[in-house]
mmCIF file of C-alpha atoms and ligand atoms in Angstrom:
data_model
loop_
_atom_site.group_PDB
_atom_site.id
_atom_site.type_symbol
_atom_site.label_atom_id
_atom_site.label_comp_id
_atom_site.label_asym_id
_atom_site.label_seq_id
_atom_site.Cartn_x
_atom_site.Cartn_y
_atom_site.Cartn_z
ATOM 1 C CA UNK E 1 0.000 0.000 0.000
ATOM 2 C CA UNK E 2 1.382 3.423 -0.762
ATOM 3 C CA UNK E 3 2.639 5.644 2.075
ATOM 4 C CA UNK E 4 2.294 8.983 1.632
ATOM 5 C CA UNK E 5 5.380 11.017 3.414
ATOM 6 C CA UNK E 6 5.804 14.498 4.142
ATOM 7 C CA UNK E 7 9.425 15.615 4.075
ATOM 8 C CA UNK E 8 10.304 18.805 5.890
ATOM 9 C CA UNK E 9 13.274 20.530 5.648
ATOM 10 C CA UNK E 10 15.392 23.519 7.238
ATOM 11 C CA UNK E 11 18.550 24.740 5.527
ATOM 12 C CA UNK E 12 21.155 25.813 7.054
ATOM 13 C CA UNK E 13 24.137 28.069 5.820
ATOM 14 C CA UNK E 14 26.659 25.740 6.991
ATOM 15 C CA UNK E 15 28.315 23.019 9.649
ATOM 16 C CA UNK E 16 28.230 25.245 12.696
ATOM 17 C CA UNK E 17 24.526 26.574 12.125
ATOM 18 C CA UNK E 18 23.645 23.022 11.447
ATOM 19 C CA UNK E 19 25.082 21.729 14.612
ATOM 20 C CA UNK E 20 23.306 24.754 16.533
ATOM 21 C CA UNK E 21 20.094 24.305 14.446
ATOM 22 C CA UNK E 22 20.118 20.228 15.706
ATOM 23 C CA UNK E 23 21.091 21.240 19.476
ATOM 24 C CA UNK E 24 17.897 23.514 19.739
ATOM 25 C CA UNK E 25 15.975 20.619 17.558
ATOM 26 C CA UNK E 26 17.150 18.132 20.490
ATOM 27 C CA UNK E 27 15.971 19.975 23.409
ATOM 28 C CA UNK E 28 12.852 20.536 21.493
ATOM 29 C CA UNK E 29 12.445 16.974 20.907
ATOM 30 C CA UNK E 30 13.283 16.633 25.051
ATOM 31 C CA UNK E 31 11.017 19.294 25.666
ATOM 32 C CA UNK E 32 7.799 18.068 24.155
ATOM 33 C CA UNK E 33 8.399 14.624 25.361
ATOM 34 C CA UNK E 34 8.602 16.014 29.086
ATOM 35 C CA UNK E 35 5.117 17.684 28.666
ATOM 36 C CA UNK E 36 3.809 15.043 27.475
ATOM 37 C CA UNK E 37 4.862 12.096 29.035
ATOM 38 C CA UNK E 38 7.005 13.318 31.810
ATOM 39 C CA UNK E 39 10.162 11.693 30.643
ATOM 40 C CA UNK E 40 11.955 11.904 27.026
ATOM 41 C CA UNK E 41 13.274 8.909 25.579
ATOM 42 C CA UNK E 42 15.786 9.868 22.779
ATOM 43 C CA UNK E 43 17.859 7.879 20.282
ATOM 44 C CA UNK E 44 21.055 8.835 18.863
ATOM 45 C CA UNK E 45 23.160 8.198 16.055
ATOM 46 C CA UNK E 46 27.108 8.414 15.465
ATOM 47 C CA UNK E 47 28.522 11.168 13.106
ATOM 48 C CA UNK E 48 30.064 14.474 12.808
ATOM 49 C CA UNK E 49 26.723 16.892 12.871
ATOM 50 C CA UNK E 50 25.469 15.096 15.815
ATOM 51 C CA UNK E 51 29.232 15.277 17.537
ATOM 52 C CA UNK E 52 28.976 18.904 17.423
ATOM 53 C CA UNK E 53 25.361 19.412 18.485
ATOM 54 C CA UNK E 54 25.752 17.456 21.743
ATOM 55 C CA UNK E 55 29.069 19.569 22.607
ATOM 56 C CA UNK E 56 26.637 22.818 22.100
ATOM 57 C CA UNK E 57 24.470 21.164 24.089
ATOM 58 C CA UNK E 58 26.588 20.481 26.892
ATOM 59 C CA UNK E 59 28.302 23.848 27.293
ATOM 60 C CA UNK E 60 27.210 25.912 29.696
ATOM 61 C CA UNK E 61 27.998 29.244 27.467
ATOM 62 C CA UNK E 62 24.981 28.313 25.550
ATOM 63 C CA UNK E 63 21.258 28.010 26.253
ATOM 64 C CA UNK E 64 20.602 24.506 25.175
ATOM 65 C CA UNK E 65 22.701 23.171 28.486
ATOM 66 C CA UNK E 66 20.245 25.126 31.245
ATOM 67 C CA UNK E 67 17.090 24.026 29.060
ATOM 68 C CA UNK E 68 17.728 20.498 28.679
ATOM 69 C CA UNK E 69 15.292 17.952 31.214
ATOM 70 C CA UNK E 70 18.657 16.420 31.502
ATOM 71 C CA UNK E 71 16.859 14.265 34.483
ATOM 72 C CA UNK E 72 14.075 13.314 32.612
ATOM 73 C CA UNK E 73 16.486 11.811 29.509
ATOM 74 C CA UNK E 74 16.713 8.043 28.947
ATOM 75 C CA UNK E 75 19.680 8.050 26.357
ATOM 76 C CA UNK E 76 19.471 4.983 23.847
ATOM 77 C CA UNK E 77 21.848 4.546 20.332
ATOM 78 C CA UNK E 78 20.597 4.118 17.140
ATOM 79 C CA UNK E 79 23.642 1.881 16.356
ATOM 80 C CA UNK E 80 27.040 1.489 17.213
ATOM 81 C CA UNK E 81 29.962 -0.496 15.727
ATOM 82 C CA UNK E 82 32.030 -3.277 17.080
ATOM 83 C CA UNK E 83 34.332 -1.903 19.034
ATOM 84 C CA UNK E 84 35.239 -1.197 22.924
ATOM 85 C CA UNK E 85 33.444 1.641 24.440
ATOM 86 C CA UNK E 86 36.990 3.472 24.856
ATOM 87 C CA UNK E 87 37.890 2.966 21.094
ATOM 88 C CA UNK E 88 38.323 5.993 19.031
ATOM 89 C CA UNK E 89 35.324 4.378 16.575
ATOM 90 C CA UNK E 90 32.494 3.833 19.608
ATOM 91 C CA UNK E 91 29.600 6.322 19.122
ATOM 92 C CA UNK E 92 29.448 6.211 22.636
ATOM 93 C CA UNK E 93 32.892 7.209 23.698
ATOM 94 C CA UNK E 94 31.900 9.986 20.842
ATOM 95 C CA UNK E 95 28.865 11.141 22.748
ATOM 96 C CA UNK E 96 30.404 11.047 26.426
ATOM 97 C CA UNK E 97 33.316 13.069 25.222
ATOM 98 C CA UNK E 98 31.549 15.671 23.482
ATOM 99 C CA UNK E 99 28.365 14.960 25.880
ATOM 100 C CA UNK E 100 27.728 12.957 28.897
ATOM 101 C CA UNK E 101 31.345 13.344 30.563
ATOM 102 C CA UNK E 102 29.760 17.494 30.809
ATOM 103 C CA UNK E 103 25.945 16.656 31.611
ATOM 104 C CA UNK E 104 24.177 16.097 34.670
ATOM 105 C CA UNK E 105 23.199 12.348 33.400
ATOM 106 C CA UNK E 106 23.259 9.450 35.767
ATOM 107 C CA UNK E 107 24.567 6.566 34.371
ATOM 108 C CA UNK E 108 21.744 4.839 34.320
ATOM 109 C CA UNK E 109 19.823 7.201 32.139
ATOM 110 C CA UNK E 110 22.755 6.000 29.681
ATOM 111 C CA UNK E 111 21.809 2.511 27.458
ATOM 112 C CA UNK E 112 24.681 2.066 25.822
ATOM 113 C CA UNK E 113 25.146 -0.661 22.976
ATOM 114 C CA UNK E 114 28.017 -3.175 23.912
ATOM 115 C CA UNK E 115 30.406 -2.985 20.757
ATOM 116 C CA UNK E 116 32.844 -4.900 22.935
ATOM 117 C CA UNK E 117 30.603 -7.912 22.865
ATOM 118 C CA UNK E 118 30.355 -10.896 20.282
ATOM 119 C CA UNK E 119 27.566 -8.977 17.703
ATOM 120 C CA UNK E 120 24.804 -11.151 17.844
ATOM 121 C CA UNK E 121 25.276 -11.058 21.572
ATOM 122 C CA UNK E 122 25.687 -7.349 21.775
ATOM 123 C CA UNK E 123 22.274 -7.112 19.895
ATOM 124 C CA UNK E 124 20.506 -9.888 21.597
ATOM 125 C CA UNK E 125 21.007 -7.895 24.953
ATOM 126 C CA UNK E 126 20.130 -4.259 23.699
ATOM 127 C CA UNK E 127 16.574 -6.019 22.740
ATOM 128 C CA UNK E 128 15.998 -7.283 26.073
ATOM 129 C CA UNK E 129 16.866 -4.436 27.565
ATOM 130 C CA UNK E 130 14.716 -2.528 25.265
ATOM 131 C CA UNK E 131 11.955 -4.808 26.083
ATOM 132 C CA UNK E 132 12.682 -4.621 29.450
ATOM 133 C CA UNK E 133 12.548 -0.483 29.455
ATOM 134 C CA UNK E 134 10.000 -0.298 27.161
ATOM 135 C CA UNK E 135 7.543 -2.942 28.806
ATOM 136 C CA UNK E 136 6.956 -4.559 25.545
ATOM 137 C CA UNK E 137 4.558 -7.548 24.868
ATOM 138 C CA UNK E 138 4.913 -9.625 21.823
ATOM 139 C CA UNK E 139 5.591 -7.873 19.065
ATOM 140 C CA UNK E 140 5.539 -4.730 20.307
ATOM 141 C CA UNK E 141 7.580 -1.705 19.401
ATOM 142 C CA UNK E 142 9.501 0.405 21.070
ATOM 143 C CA UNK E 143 8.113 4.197 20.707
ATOM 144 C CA UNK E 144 11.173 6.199 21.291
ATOM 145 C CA UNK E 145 10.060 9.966 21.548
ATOM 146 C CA UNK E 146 12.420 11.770 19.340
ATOM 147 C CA UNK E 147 15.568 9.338 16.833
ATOM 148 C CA UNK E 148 18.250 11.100 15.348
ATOM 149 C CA UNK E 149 19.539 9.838 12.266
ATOM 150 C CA UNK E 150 22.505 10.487 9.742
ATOM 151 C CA UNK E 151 23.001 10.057 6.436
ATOM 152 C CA UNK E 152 26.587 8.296 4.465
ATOM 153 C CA UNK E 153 27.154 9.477 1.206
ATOM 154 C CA UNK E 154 26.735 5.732 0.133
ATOM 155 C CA UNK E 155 23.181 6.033 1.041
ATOM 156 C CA UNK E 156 23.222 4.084 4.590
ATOM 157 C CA UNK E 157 21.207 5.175 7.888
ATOM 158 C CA UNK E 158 21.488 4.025 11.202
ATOM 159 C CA UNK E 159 24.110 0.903 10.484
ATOM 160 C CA UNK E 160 21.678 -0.178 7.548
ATOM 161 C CA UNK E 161 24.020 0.256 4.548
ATOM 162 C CA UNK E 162 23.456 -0.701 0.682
ATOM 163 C CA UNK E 163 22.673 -4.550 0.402
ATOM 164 C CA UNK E 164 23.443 -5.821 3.901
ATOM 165 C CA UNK E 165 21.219 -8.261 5.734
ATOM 166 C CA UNK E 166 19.860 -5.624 8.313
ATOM 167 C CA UNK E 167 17.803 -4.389 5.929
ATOM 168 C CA UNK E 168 15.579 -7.056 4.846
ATOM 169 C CA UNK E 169 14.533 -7.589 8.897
ATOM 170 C CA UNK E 170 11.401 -6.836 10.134
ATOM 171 C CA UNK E 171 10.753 -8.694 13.285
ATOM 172 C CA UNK E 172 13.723 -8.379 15.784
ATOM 173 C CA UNK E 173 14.258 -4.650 17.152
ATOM 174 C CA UNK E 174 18.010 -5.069 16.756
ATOM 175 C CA UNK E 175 20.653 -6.904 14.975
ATOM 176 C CA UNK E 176 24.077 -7.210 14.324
ATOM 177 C CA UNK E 177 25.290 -6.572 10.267
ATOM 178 C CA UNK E 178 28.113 -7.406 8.364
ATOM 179 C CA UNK E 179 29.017 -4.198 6.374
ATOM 180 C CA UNK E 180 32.001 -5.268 3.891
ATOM 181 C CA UNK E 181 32.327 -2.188 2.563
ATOM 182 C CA UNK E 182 33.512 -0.486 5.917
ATOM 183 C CA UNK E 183 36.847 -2.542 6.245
ATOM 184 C CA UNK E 184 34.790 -5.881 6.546
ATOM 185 C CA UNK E 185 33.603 -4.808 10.052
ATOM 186 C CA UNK E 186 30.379 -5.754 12.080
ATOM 187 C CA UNK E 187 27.591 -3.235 13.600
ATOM 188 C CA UNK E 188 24.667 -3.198 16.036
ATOM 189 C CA UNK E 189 21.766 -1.600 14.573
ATOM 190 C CA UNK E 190 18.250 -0.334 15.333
ATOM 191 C CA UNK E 191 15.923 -2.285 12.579
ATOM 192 C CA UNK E 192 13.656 -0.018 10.153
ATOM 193 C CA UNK E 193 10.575 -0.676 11.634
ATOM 194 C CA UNK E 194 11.950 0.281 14.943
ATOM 195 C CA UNK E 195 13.676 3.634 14.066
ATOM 196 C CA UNK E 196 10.119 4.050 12.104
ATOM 197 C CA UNK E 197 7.926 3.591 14.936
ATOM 198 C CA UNK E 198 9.686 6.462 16.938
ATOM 199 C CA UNK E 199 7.345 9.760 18.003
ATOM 200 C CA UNK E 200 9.405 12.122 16.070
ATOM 201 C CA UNK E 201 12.357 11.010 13.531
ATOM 202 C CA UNK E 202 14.977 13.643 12.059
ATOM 203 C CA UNK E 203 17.640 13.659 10.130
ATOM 204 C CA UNK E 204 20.957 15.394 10.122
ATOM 205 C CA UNK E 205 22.732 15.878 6.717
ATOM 206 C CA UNK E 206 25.452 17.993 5.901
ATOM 207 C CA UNK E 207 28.231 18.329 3.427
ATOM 208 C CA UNK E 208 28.818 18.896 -0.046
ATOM 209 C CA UNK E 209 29.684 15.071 -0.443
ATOM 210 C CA UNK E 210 25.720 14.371 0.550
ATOM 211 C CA UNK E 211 23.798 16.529 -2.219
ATOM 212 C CA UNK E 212 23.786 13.674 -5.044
ATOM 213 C CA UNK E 213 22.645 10.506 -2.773
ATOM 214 C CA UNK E 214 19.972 13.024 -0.750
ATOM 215 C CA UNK E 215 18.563 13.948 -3.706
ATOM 216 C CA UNK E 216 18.109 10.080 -4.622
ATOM 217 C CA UNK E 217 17.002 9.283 -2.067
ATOM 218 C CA UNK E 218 14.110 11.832 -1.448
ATOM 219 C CA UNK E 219 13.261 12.603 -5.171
ATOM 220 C CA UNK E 220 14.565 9.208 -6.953
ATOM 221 C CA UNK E 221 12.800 6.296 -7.600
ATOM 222 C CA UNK E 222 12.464 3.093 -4.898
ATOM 223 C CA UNK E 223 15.527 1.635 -4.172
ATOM 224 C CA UNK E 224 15.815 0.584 -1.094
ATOM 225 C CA UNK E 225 18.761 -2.204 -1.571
ATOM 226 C CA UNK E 226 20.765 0.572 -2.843
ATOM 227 C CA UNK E 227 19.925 3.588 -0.892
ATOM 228 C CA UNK E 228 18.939 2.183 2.608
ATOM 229 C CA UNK E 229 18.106 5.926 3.759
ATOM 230 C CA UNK E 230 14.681 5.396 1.798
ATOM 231 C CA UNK E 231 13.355 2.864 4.721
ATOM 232 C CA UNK E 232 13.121 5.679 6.453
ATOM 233 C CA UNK E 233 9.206 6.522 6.402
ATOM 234 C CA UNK E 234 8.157 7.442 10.307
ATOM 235 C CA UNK E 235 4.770 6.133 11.231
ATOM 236 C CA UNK E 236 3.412 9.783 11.704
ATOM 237 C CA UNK E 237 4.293 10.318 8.069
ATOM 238 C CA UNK E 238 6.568 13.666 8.430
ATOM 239 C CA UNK E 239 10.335 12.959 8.751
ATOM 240 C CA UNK E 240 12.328 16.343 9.590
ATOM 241 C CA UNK E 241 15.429 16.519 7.729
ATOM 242 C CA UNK E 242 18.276 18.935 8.624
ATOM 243 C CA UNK E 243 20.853 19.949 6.686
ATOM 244 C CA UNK E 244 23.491 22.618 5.593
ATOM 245 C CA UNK E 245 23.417 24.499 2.091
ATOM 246 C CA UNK E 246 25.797 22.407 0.675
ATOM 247 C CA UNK E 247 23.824 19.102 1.031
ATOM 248 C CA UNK E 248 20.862 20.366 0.281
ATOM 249 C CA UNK E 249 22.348 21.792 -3.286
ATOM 250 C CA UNK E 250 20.034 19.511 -5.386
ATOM 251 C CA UNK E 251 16.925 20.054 -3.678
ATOM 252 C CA UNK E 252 14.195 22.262 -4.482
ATOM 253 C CA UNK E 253 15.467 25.770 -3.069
ATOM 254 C CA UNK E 254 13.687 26.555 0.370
ATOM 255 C CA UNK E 255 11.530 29.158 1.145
ATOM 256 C CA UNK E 256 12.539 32.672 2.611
ATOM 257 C CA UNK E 257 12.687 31.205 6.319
ATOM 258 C CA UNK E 258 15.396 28.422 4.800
ATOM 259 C CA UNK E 259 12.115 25.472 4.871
ATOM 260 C CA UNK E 260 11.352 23.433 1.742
ATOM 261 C CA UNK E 261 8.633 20.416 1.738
ATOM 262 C CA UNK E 262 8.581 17.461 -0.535
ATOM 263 C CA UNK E 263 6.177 14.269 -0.408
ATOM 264 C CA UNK E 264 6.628 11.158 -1.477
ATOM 265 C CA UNK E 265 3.945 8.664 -2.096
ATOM 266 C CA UNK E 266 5.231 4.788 -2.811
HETATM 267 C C1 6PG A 301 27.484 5.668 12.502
HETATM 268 C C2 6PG A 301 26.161 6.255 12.241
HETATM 269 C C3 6PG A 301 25.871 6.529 10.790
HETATM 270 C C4 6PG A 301 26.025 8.020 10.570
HETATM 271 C C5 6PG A 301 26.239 8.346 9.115
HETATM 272 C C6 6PG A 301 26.472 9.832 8.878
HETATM 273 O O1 6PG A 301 27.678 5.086 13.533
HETATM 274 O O2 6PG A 301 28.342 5.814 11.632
HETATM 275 O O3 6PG A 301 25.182 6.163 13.110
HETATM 276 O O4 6PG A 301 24.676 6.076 10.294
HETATM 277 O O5 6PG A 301 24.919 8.689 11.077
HETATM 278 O O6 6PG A 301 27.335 7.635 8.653
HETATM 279 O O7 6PG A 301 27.614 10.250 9.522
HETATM 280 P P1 6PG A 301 28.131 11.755 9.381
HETATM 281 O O8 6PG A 301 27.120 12.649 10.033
HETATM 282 O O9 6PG A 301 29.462 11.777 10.087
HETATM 283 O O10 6PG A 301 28.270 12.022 7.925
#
């Protein structure tokens, strides 16, 4: 059946006003989550933009650190690869560096993925524990409130890259995936349904090197075993996209505020 989805995007000039743009777009997220459910349950991905957003956010120079619910955030990944939390590659030694390590977060607000472990073990635990959190029953989803996503210039999301297993699952909430074309290495990810079940799903794009693939993948025809990033199709039927000038060079140029809107209907 087709699914009609509403794109919305803000451009940005460029990294920095990205990274600020996605800070203020995270407490948002927080925000609205608080008032309406009392806590905020947020997903994160790897990456440069979001690197740079959580250090704004962090910082007490700027006004995203005093209005963050820090208390009321339960911090879960989007994926991670297979590596020891302290290794230079773990999206969570990225986000407690530029994050955590400067954030009133207890540690067990923190749900980290364990790259350290055997794959399918490090994914067979995140699901229990997301079952566990999330008080799920059968096949349940998970509803996180806001999931941040990025974008690879080879058209992956999350750890879902071009014509890997991961993709093609619809029934577990995570897995572990072989991705050959990043030097052979393994990944836990978040499965499509999952990431598309989430209250409010955006996207963080930036760089030149993005422009041809985005525009594929939001304006191109179905091809999800070569560009992943078109799985992603929330269940509210708006996905937010943000992204600098440079990536969003083959779009349809924005509006005077810097907002375009496309929709898709497969
Ligand atoms: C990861 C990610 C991945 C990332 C994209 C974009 O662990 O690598 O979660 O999906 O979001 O590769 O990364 P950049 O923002 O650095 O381009």
């Amino acid at each position: 059946m087709p699914q009609k989805l509403k794109i919305v995007y803000y451009v940005e000039p460029d990294a920095q006003a990205l990274a600020t743009r996605a800070a203020e777009y995270f407490v948002e997220v927080a925000e609205r989550a608080v008032a309406a459910r009392g806590r905020a349950r947020i997903a994160i991905s790897g990456g440069s933009t979001p690197k740079a957003a959580f250090a704004l956010l962090a910082d007490p120079a700027q006004p995203w650190r005093a209005r963050m619910p820090w208390e009321k955030l339960d911090l879960w990944w989007v994926d991670e690869r297979c590596v020891p939390p302290d290794h230079p590659d773990s999206n969570y030694r990225m986000t407690r560096e530029a994050m955590l390590d400067h954030a009133p977060v207890r540690p067990e607000q923190i749900h980290r993925m364990e790259g350290e472990l055997e794959p399918e073990t490090a994914a067979a635990r995140y699901q229990s524990e997301l079952r566990k959190s999330f008080r799920l029953e059968g096949a349940e989803l998970p509803r996180f409130d806001g999931l941040a996503l990025g974008m690879g210039p080879d058209g992956h999301t999350a750890s879902l890259f071009p014509h890997t297993q991961a993709i093609h699952e619809l029934r577990r909430l995570v897995v572990a995936n072989h991705v050959e074309t990043v030097r052979d290495s393994w990944r836990v990810t978040l499965t499509w349904p999952v990431i598309n079940h989430a209250a409010e799903v955006f996207l963080l794009v930036g760089g030149e090197d993005k422009a041809q693939i985005l525009q594929e993948v939001l304006i191109g025809p179905r091809d999800v075993e070569r560009l992943p990033s078109q799985l992603i199709a929330p269940a509210n039927g708006i996905l937010s996209l943000l992204v600098d000038r440079a990536a969003a060079a083959l779009l349809p140029a924005p509006d005077a505020q810097g907002c375009g809107m496309l929709e898709r209907n497969w």
